[in-house]
Short mmCIF file of C-alpha atoms and ligand atoms in Angstrom, two decimals:
data_model
loop_
_atom_site.label_atom_id
_atom_site.label_comp_id
_atom_site.label_asym_id
_atom_site.label_seq_id
_atom_site.Cartn_x
_atom_site.Cartn_y
_atom_site.Cartn_z
CA MET A 1 89.67 85.46 114.73
CA THR A 2 88.55 88.90 115.59
CA GLU A 3 90.10 92.09 113.67
CA PRO A 4 93.88 92.90 114.89
CA LEU A 5 94.84 95.68 117.05
CA TYR A 6 98.22 96.61 114.83
CA SER A 7 98.47 96.59 110.84
CA VAL A 8 101.85 96.97 109.16
CA ILE A 9 101.46 97.57 105.72
CA VAL A 10 104.93 96.82 103.63
CA PRO A 11 105.14 97.52 99.69
CA ILE A 12 107.22 95.02 98.13
CA TYR A 13 109.26 95.60 94.64
CA ASN A 14 112.18 93.17 93.97
CA GLU A 15 112.74 92.52 97.50
CA GLU A 16 113.88 88.81 98.08
CA ALA A 17 116.86 89.75 99.32
CA ASN A 18 115.16 91.88 102.37
CA LEU A 19 112.52 89.68 103.04
CA PRO A 20 113.48 87.19 105.69
CA GLU A 21 115.75 89.72 107.77
CA LEU A 22 112.54 92.17 107.61
CA TYR A 23 110.55 89.06 108.45
CA SER A 24 112.25 88.29 111.24
CA ARG A 25 112.87 91.51 112.85
CA LEU A 26 109.22 92.57 112.36
CA SER A 27 107.66 89.46 113.81
CA ALA A 28 110.07 89.90 116.71
CA VAL A 29 108.61 93.51 117.07
CA LEU A 30 105.04 92.26 116.85
CA ASP A 31 105.28 89.68 119.33
CA SER A 32 106.64 92.17 121.68
CA LEU A 33 103.26 94.12 121.16
CA ASP A 34 100.62 94.51 123.54
CA GLY A 35 98.20 93.15 120.86
CA THR A 36 97.23 91.03 118.08
CA ALA A 37 98.56 92.17 114.83
CA GLU A 38 98.73 91.43 111.07
CA LEU A 39 101.23 92.04 108.47
CA VAL A 40 99.96 93.13 104.79
CA PHE A 41 102.51 92.39 101.98
CA VAL A 42 102.08 94.73 99.17
CA ASN A 43 103.86 92.95 95.90
CA ASP A 44 104.04 95.66 93.64
CA GLY A 45 104.62 93.49 90.28
CA SER A 46 108.15 92.05 91.67
CA ARG A 47 110.02 90.09 89.03
CA ASP A 48 111.90 88.65 91.23
CA ARG A 49 111.10 85.64 94.02
CA SER A 50 109.57 88.10 96.33
CA LEU A 51 105.64 86.75 95.88
CA VAL A 52 106.86 83.42 96.55
CA LEU A 53 108.67 84.12 99.89
CA ILE A 54 105.64 85.85 100.46
CA ARG A 55 103.47 82.89 100.15
CA ASP A 56 105.57 80.82 102.08
CA LEU A 57 105.64 83.68 105.38
CA HIS A 58 101.74 83.43 104.55
CA GLN A 59 101.53 79.62 104.89
CA GLN A 60 103.88 79.59 108.16
CA ASP A 61 102.50 82.54 110.11
CA ALA A 62 98.75 83.18 109.75
CA ARG A 63 99.48 87.24 110.91
CA VAL A 64 100.87 87.65 106.95
CA CYS A 65 98.41 88.84 104.70
CA TYR A 66 99.13 89.63 100.82
CA LEU A 67 97.98 91.36 98.30
CA SER A 68 99.63 91.15 94.67
CA PHE A 69 99.37 93.57 92.16
CA ALA A 70 98.92 92.38 88.24
CA ARG A 71 101.95 94.69 87.28
CA ASN A 72 104.38 97.15 89.10
CA PHE A 73 102.12 100.67 90.07
CA GLY A 74 104.83 102.26 92.20
CA HIS A 75 105.36 102.72 95.72
CA GLN A 76 102.69 105.06 96.66
CA ILE A 77 100.04 103.05 95.00
CA ALA A 78 100.93 99.96 96.94
CA VAL A 79 100.92 101.55 99.78
CA THR A 80 97.43 102.95 99.10
CA ALA A 81 96.19 99.06 98.33
CA GLY A 82 97.57 98.41 101.91
CA LEU A 83 96.01 101.28 103.47
CA ASN A 84 92.49 99.77 101.60
CA PHE A 85 92.81 96.54 103.05
CA ALA A 86 94.54 96.76 106.46
CA GLN A 87 92.20 96.31 109.10
CA GLY A 88 94.07 97.42 112.63
CA ARG A 89 93.18 100.04 115.20
CA ALA A 90 96.33 101.38 114.38
CA VAL A 91 98.09 101.23 110.87
CA ILE A 92 101.68 101.22 110.45
CA ILE A 93 103.41 101.83 107.32
CA MET A 94 107.20 100.99 106.47
CA ASP A 95 109.58 99.97 103.57
CA ALA A 96 110.59 96.37 102.94
CA ASP A 97 114.75 97.88 102.94
CA LEU A 98 114.95 97.88 106.86
CA GLN A 99 115.76 101.83 106.09
CA ASP A 100 112.85 102.42 108.22
CA PRO A 101 113.84 100.39 111.22
CA PRO A 102 110.94 98.30 112.78
CA GLU A 103 112.07 98.48 116.21
CA LEU A 104 111.06 102.15 116.44
CA ILE A 105 107.36 100.80 115.98
CA PRO A 106 106.77 100.34 120.00
CA GLN A 107 108.06 104.04 120.10
CA MET A 108 104.98 104.80 117.81
CA VAL A 109 102.49 102.88 119.71
CA GLN A 110 103.27 104.61 122.51
CA GLN A 111 102.60 108.06 121.06
CA TRP A 112 99.35 106.69 119.62
CA GLN A 113 98.11 104.91 123.06
CA ALA A 114 99.38 108.62 124.56
CA GLY A 115 96.03 109.70 121.98
CA TYR A 116 98.13 110.95 119.22
CA GLN A 117 96.18 109.69 115.57
CA VAL A 118 99.26 110.37 113.45
CA VAL A 119 102.93 109.44 114.47
CA TYR A 120 105.55 109.77 111.91
CA ALA A 121 109.29 109.32 111.81
CA GLN A 122 111.29 112.11 111.30
CA ARG A 123 115.07 111.29 109.58
CA THR A 124 117.35 113.40 111.70
CA LYS A 125 120.34 111.45 109.56
CA ARG A 126 120.86 109.40 106.16
CA GLN A 127 123.08 107.29 106.12
CA LYS A 128 124.87 106.21 102.61
CA GLU A 129 123.05 108.03 100.03
CA SER A 130 124.69 110.18 97.91
CA TRP A 131 125.35 113.45 98.73
CA ALA A 132 123.67 114.55 95.55
CA LYS A 133 120.50 112.69 96.48
CA ARG A 134 120.53 113.93 100.02
CA LEU A 135 121.16 117.70 98.61
CA LEU A 136 118.03 117.55 96.43
CA ALA A 137 115.98 115.87 98.99
CA TYR A 138 116.88 118.83 101.46
CA GLY A 139 116.41 121.30 98.99
CA PHE A 140 113.08 119.69 97.65
CA TYR A 141 111.44 119.55 101.09
CA ARG A 142 112.38 123.22 101.83
CA THR A 143 110.63 124.18 98.79
CA LEU A 144 107.70 122.02 99.25
CA LYS A 145 107.39 123.35 102.95
CA ARG A 146 107.65 127.17 101.56
CA LEU A 147 104.99 126.38 98.27
CA ALA A 148 102.61 123.64 99.88
CA ASP A 149 99.17 125.04 101.05
CA VAL A 150 99.21 122.36 103.98
CA ASP A 151 102.15 122.26 106.40
CA ILE A 152 103.75 119.29 105.13
CA PRO A 153 106.72 118.40 108.06
CA THR A 154 110.39 118.41 106.49
CA ASP A 155 112.53 115.09 106.37
CA THR A 156 109.34 112.94 106.95
CA GLY A 157 108.77 109.67 104.52
CA ASP A 158 105.77 107.17 104.68
CA PHE A 159 107.20 105.64 107.67
CA CYS A 160 104.50 106.21 110.14
CA LEU A 161 101.19 104.90 112.45
CA MET A 162 98.05 106.21 111.86
CA ASP A 163 94.89 105.86 113.57
CA ARG A 164 91.99 103.84 111.86
CA GLN A 165 90.08 107.08 112.18
CA VAL A 166 92.80 108.74 109.82
CA VAL A 167 93.21 105.69 107.76
CA MET A 168 89.50 105.91 106.54
CA VAL A 169 89.35 109.26 105.64
CA LEU A 170 92.45 108.50 103.84
CA ASN A 171 90.76 105.66 101.68
CA SER A 172 87.89 107.84 101.54
CA MET A 173 90.11 110.49 99.24
CA PRO A 174 89.34 109.71 95.62
CA GLU A 175 92.53 111.19 94.01
CA ARG A 176 95.16 109.12 92.08
CA ASN A 177 97.90 111.13 92.93
CA ARG A 178 98.52 109.54 95.93
CA TYR A 179 101.37 111.88 97.50
CA ILE A 180 100.91 109.92 100.76
CA ARG A 181 102.79 112.16 103.46
CA GLY A 182 101.22 115.04 102.09
CA LEU A 183 97.42 113.76 102.19
CA ARG A 184 98.37 112.42 105.98
CA ALA A 185 99.52 116.12 106.77
CA TRP A 186 96.32 117.68 104.94
CA ILE A 187 94.05 115.49 107.06
CA GLY A 188 95.35 116.78 110.13
CA PHE A 189 93.96 115.18 113.79
CA ARG A 190 96.72 115.14 116.33
CA GLN A 191 99.74 114.52 114.82
CA THR A 192 103.61 114.07 116.20
CA ALA A 193 106.89 113.24 115.15
CA ILE A 194 109.32 110.79 116.28
CA PRO A 195 113.26 111.65 115.40
CA PHE A 196 115.09 108.76 113.76
CA LYS A 197 118.52 107.79 112.01
CA ARG A 198 117.43 106.37 108.86
CA ASP A 199 119.74 103.36 107.76
CA PRO A 200 121.16 102.29 104.86
CA ARG A 201 119.15 99.75 102.76
CA PHE A 202 119.88 96.49 104.09
CA ALA A 203 120.66 94.69 100.79
CA GLY A 204 119.27 95.12 97.27
CA ASP A 205 119.48 98.48 94.74
CA VAL A 206 117.34 101.19 95.47
CA LYS A 207 113.93 100.75 93.41
CA TYR A 208 113.52 104.33 93.51
CA THR A 209 115.22 105.53 90.42
CA PHE A 210 116.23 109.26 89.80
CA ARG A 211 113.10 109.52 87.42
CA LYS A 212 110.74 107.79 90.00
CA SER A 213 112.12 110.15 92.95
CA LEU A 214 111.73 113.11 90.43
CA GLY A 215 108.17 112.47 89.78
CA LEU A 216 107.41 111.78 93.07
CA GLY A 217 108.44 115.54 94.11
CA ILE A 218 106.42 117.02 91.12
CA ASP A 219 103.51 114.87 91.96
CA GLY A 220 104.08 116.64 95.69
CA LEU A 221 104.47 119.94 94.41
CA VAL A 222 101.73 120.21 92.30
CA SER A 223 99.00 118.36 94.41
CA PHE A 224 99.83 120.34 96.98
CA SER A 225 100.68 123.92 95.84
CA LYS A 226 99.12 126.27 92.75
CA VAL A 227 102.11 128.56 92.98
CA PRO A 228 103.60 127.34 90.15
CA LEU A 229 100.79 128.47 88.15
CA ARG A 230 101.37 131.62 89.35
CA ILE A 231 104.88 131.87 88.60
CA SER A 232 104.27 132.00 84.73
CA THR A 233 101.65 135.25 85.72
CA TYR A 234 104.32 136.95 87.79
CA ILE A 235 107.15 136.41 84.74
CA GLY A 236 104.55 137.42 82.59
CA LEU A 237 103.70 140.62 84.34
CA VAL A 238 107.64 141.41 84.62
CA SER A 239 108.23 140.73 81.21
CA ALA A 240 104.93 143.05 80.20
CA ALA A 241 106.62 145.89 82.57
CA ILE A 242 110.03 145.47 80.87
CA ALA A 243 108.32 145.64 77.06
CA LEU A 244 106.64 148.92 78.34
CA LEU A 245 109.78 150.65 79.46
CA MET A 246 111.67 149.40 76.17
CA ALA A 247 108.89 150.86 74.01
CA VAL A 248 109.11 154.09 75.58
CA LEU A 249 112.76 154.04 75.25
CA VAL A 250 112.58 152.85 71.82
CA LEU A 251 110.06 156.08 71.10
CA TYR A 252 112.39 158.63 72.96
CA TRP A 253 115.41 157.81 71.07
CA ARG A 254 113.56 157.64 67.59
CA PHE A 255 112.28 160.93 68.10
CA PHE A 256 114.79 162.79 70.42
CA GLU A 257 117.97 160.73 69.42
CA PRO A 258 117.61 160.01 65.94
CA ASN A 259 121.51 159.24 65.32
CA SER A 260 121.63 156.82 68.49
CA ARG A 261 119.91 153.94 66.53
CA LEU A 262 118.87 151.11 68.62
CA THR A 263 120.84 148.36 66.91
CA GLY A 264 120.95 144.97 67.67
CA PHE A 265 120.15 141.74 66.17
CA ALA A 266 121.40 140.44 68.86
CA THR A 267 118.87 141.67 71.51
CA ILE A 268 115.91 140.93 69.27
CA THR A 269 117.34 137.05 69.14
CA VAL A 270 117.44 136.71 72.96
CA ALA A 271 114.52 138.40 73.67
CA ILE A 272 112.39 135.91 71.30
CA PHE A 273 114.26 133.12 72.69
CA PHE A 274 113.87 134.08 76.35
CA LEU A 275 110.15 135.05 75.85
CA GLY A 276 109.57 132.01 73.85
CA ALA A 277 111.30 129.79 76.70
CA VAL A 278 109.06 131.50 79.46
CA GLN A 279 105.99 130.43 77.36
CA LEU A 280 107.20 126.98 76.53
CA ILE A 281 107.76 126.52 80.35
CA SER A 282 104.45 127.97 81.19
CA ILE A 283 102.63 125.71 78.87
CA GLY A 284 104.45 122.98 80.44
CA ILE A 285 103.35 123.50 83.62
CA LEU A 286 99.59 124.29 83.02
CA GLY A 287 100.08 120.64 80.96
CA GLU A 288 101.01 118.99 84.55
CA TYR A 289 98.09 120.17 85.97
CA ILE A 290 95.73 119.77 83.46
CA GLY A 291 97.56 116.09 82.74
CA ARG A 292 96.38 115.49 86.21
CA ILE A 293 92.72 116.61 86.00
CA TYR A 294 92.57 114.15 82.92
CA GLU A 295 94.11 111.27 85.08
CA GLU A 296 91.49 112.19 87.95
CA VAL A 297 88.41 112.15 85.30
CA LYS A 298 89.04 109.00 83.59
CA GLY A 299 88.58 107.35 86.93
CA ARG A 300 90.54 104.34 86.80
CA PRO A 301 90.87 102.13 89.36
CA LEU A 302 94.20 102.96 91.05
CA TYR A 303 95.47 99.12 90.68
CA THR A 304 94.68 95.72 89.71
CA LEU A 305 95.23 92.79 92.30
CA ALA A 306 96.20 89.61 90.39
CA GLU A 307 96.02 87.71 93.93
CA LEU A 308 95.55 88.25 97.71
CA GLY A 309 95.10 86.06 100.81
CA GLY A 310 95.54 85.98 104.42
CA PHE A 311 92.60 88.76 105.11
CA GLN A 312 89.71 87.45 107.45
CA ASN A 313 86.79 89.99 106.81
CA ILE A 314 87.46 90.71 102.98
CA THR A 315 84.56 89.06 101.32
CA PRO A 316 85.18 88.24 97.53
CA LYS A 317 82.33 91.07 96.56
CA VAL A 318 84.82 93.79 98.49
CA ALA A 319 87.59 92.08 97.09
CA ASN A 320 85.78 92.39 93.51
CA ARG A 321 85.47 96.57 93.73
CA TYR A 322 89.23 96.49 93.50
CA THR A 323 90.14 93.52 91.24
CA SER A 324 88.93 90.94 88.57
CA ILE A 325 89.53 88.03 90.45
CA ASP A 326 86.61 85.57 91.14
CA ASN A 327 87.76 83.64 94.10
CA PRO A 328 90.24 85.41 95.86
CA ASP A 329 91.84 83.07 98.84
CA GLN A 330 90.29 83.44 102.17
CA GLY A 331 92.79 80.90 103.53
N1 UDP B 1 108.65 100.37 96.12
C1 UDP B 1 107.27 99.59 95.39
N2 UDP B 1 107.56 99.98 94.14
C2 UDP B 1 107.90 100.58 93.40
C3 UDP B 1 109.39 101.04 93.71
C4 UDP B 1 109.42 101.01 95.21
O1 UDP B 1 106.71 99.37 96.44
O2 UDP B 1 107.95 101.04 92.13
C5 UDP B 1 108.99 100.05 97.52
C6 UDP B 1 110.22 99.07 97.83
O3 UDP B 1 110.15 97.72 97.55
C7 UDP B 1 110.62 99.50 99.05
C8 UDP B 1 109.94 101.10 99.29
O4 UDP B 1 108.76 101.16 98.05
O5 UDP B 1 109.98 98.66 100.16
C9 UDP B 1 111.12 102.03 99.24
O6 UDP B 1 111.69 101.66 98.11
P1 UDP B 1 113.14 102.53 98.06
O7 UDP B 1 114.03 101.85 99.34
O8 UDP B 1 113.95 101.79 96.78
O9 UDP B 1 113.18 104.09 98.06
P2 UDP B 1 113.80 104.96 99.01
O10 UDP B 1 112.82 106.10 99.32
O11 UDP B 1 114.64 104.50 100.03
O12 UDP B 1 114.60 105.82 98.02
MG1 MG B 2 114.79 102.43 100.56
#
């Protein structure tokens, strides 16, 4: 088989309840496309029967390829692995829970054929998600837009189509903090949005806990903005100005109004706590950046593969760059 025209990458973490429906809707869409397609499932260390289901699909349908991680590495890393192995001229990334409707793919393909190298889906509406999550997401994307060095479009997730050219650039980017929607914006090329209504999850629980979402948000901010580092400088400058003013005031009172003593145990305590807090927060922000430098410097592989199957042109040697297994299934 020659290289497929389209690849669809789907990260999977405990999605056994979604896989059958996902597969049937996706394969109907892929059948309707004008070229061959491969479906790349990336099993991100699922603890349910997802991997078994994926292997079955691979047996039934030659278009299905899969990678399976040795443990849970997280959504962004799973997508990254999919991008490393996908071979299509156009590569689509989507979630497994059918929040990203597969039926949008033909529209994306149309835009790609019209000459856009990146076609991303932009949410106009989120359904059945808690108001807290919606509010946080709303606030976050707007803050990110203001602070980030690159123009990351608001309300976009990872659901997109990318041309081979863009995927190759992404694959060549060595960083381990992979905030893909940010990297995608950073790369440039001709990009366009398709508005869509984000459906509720088809089945199963949300895999992004609050902690994971927060982590992803901080990753996005820190990887694409140096403004937080500057915030402590600004607060420091303002505090210094206030301190100077206070010093002048204290001296004035000391010499010209000796009777109006500047009393205040409370004032001092509040000042100490406030400055202490500012310093700790600044150190924390510094730590976020230094921790990331540390992660990058260690240079560990982004993921470990336990199993893969269905890829046509991946030699064991290439696979070995990513994994410790000797004999990947070439079936
Ligand atoms: N996912 C993953 N690894 C994780 C968490 C999530 O591969 O550690 C996958 C999950 O299976 C789904 C996608 O990432 O296909 C999005 O997850 P989810 O729907 O839970 O998050 P949402 O973005 O909808 O809040
Ligand atoms: Mg979801």
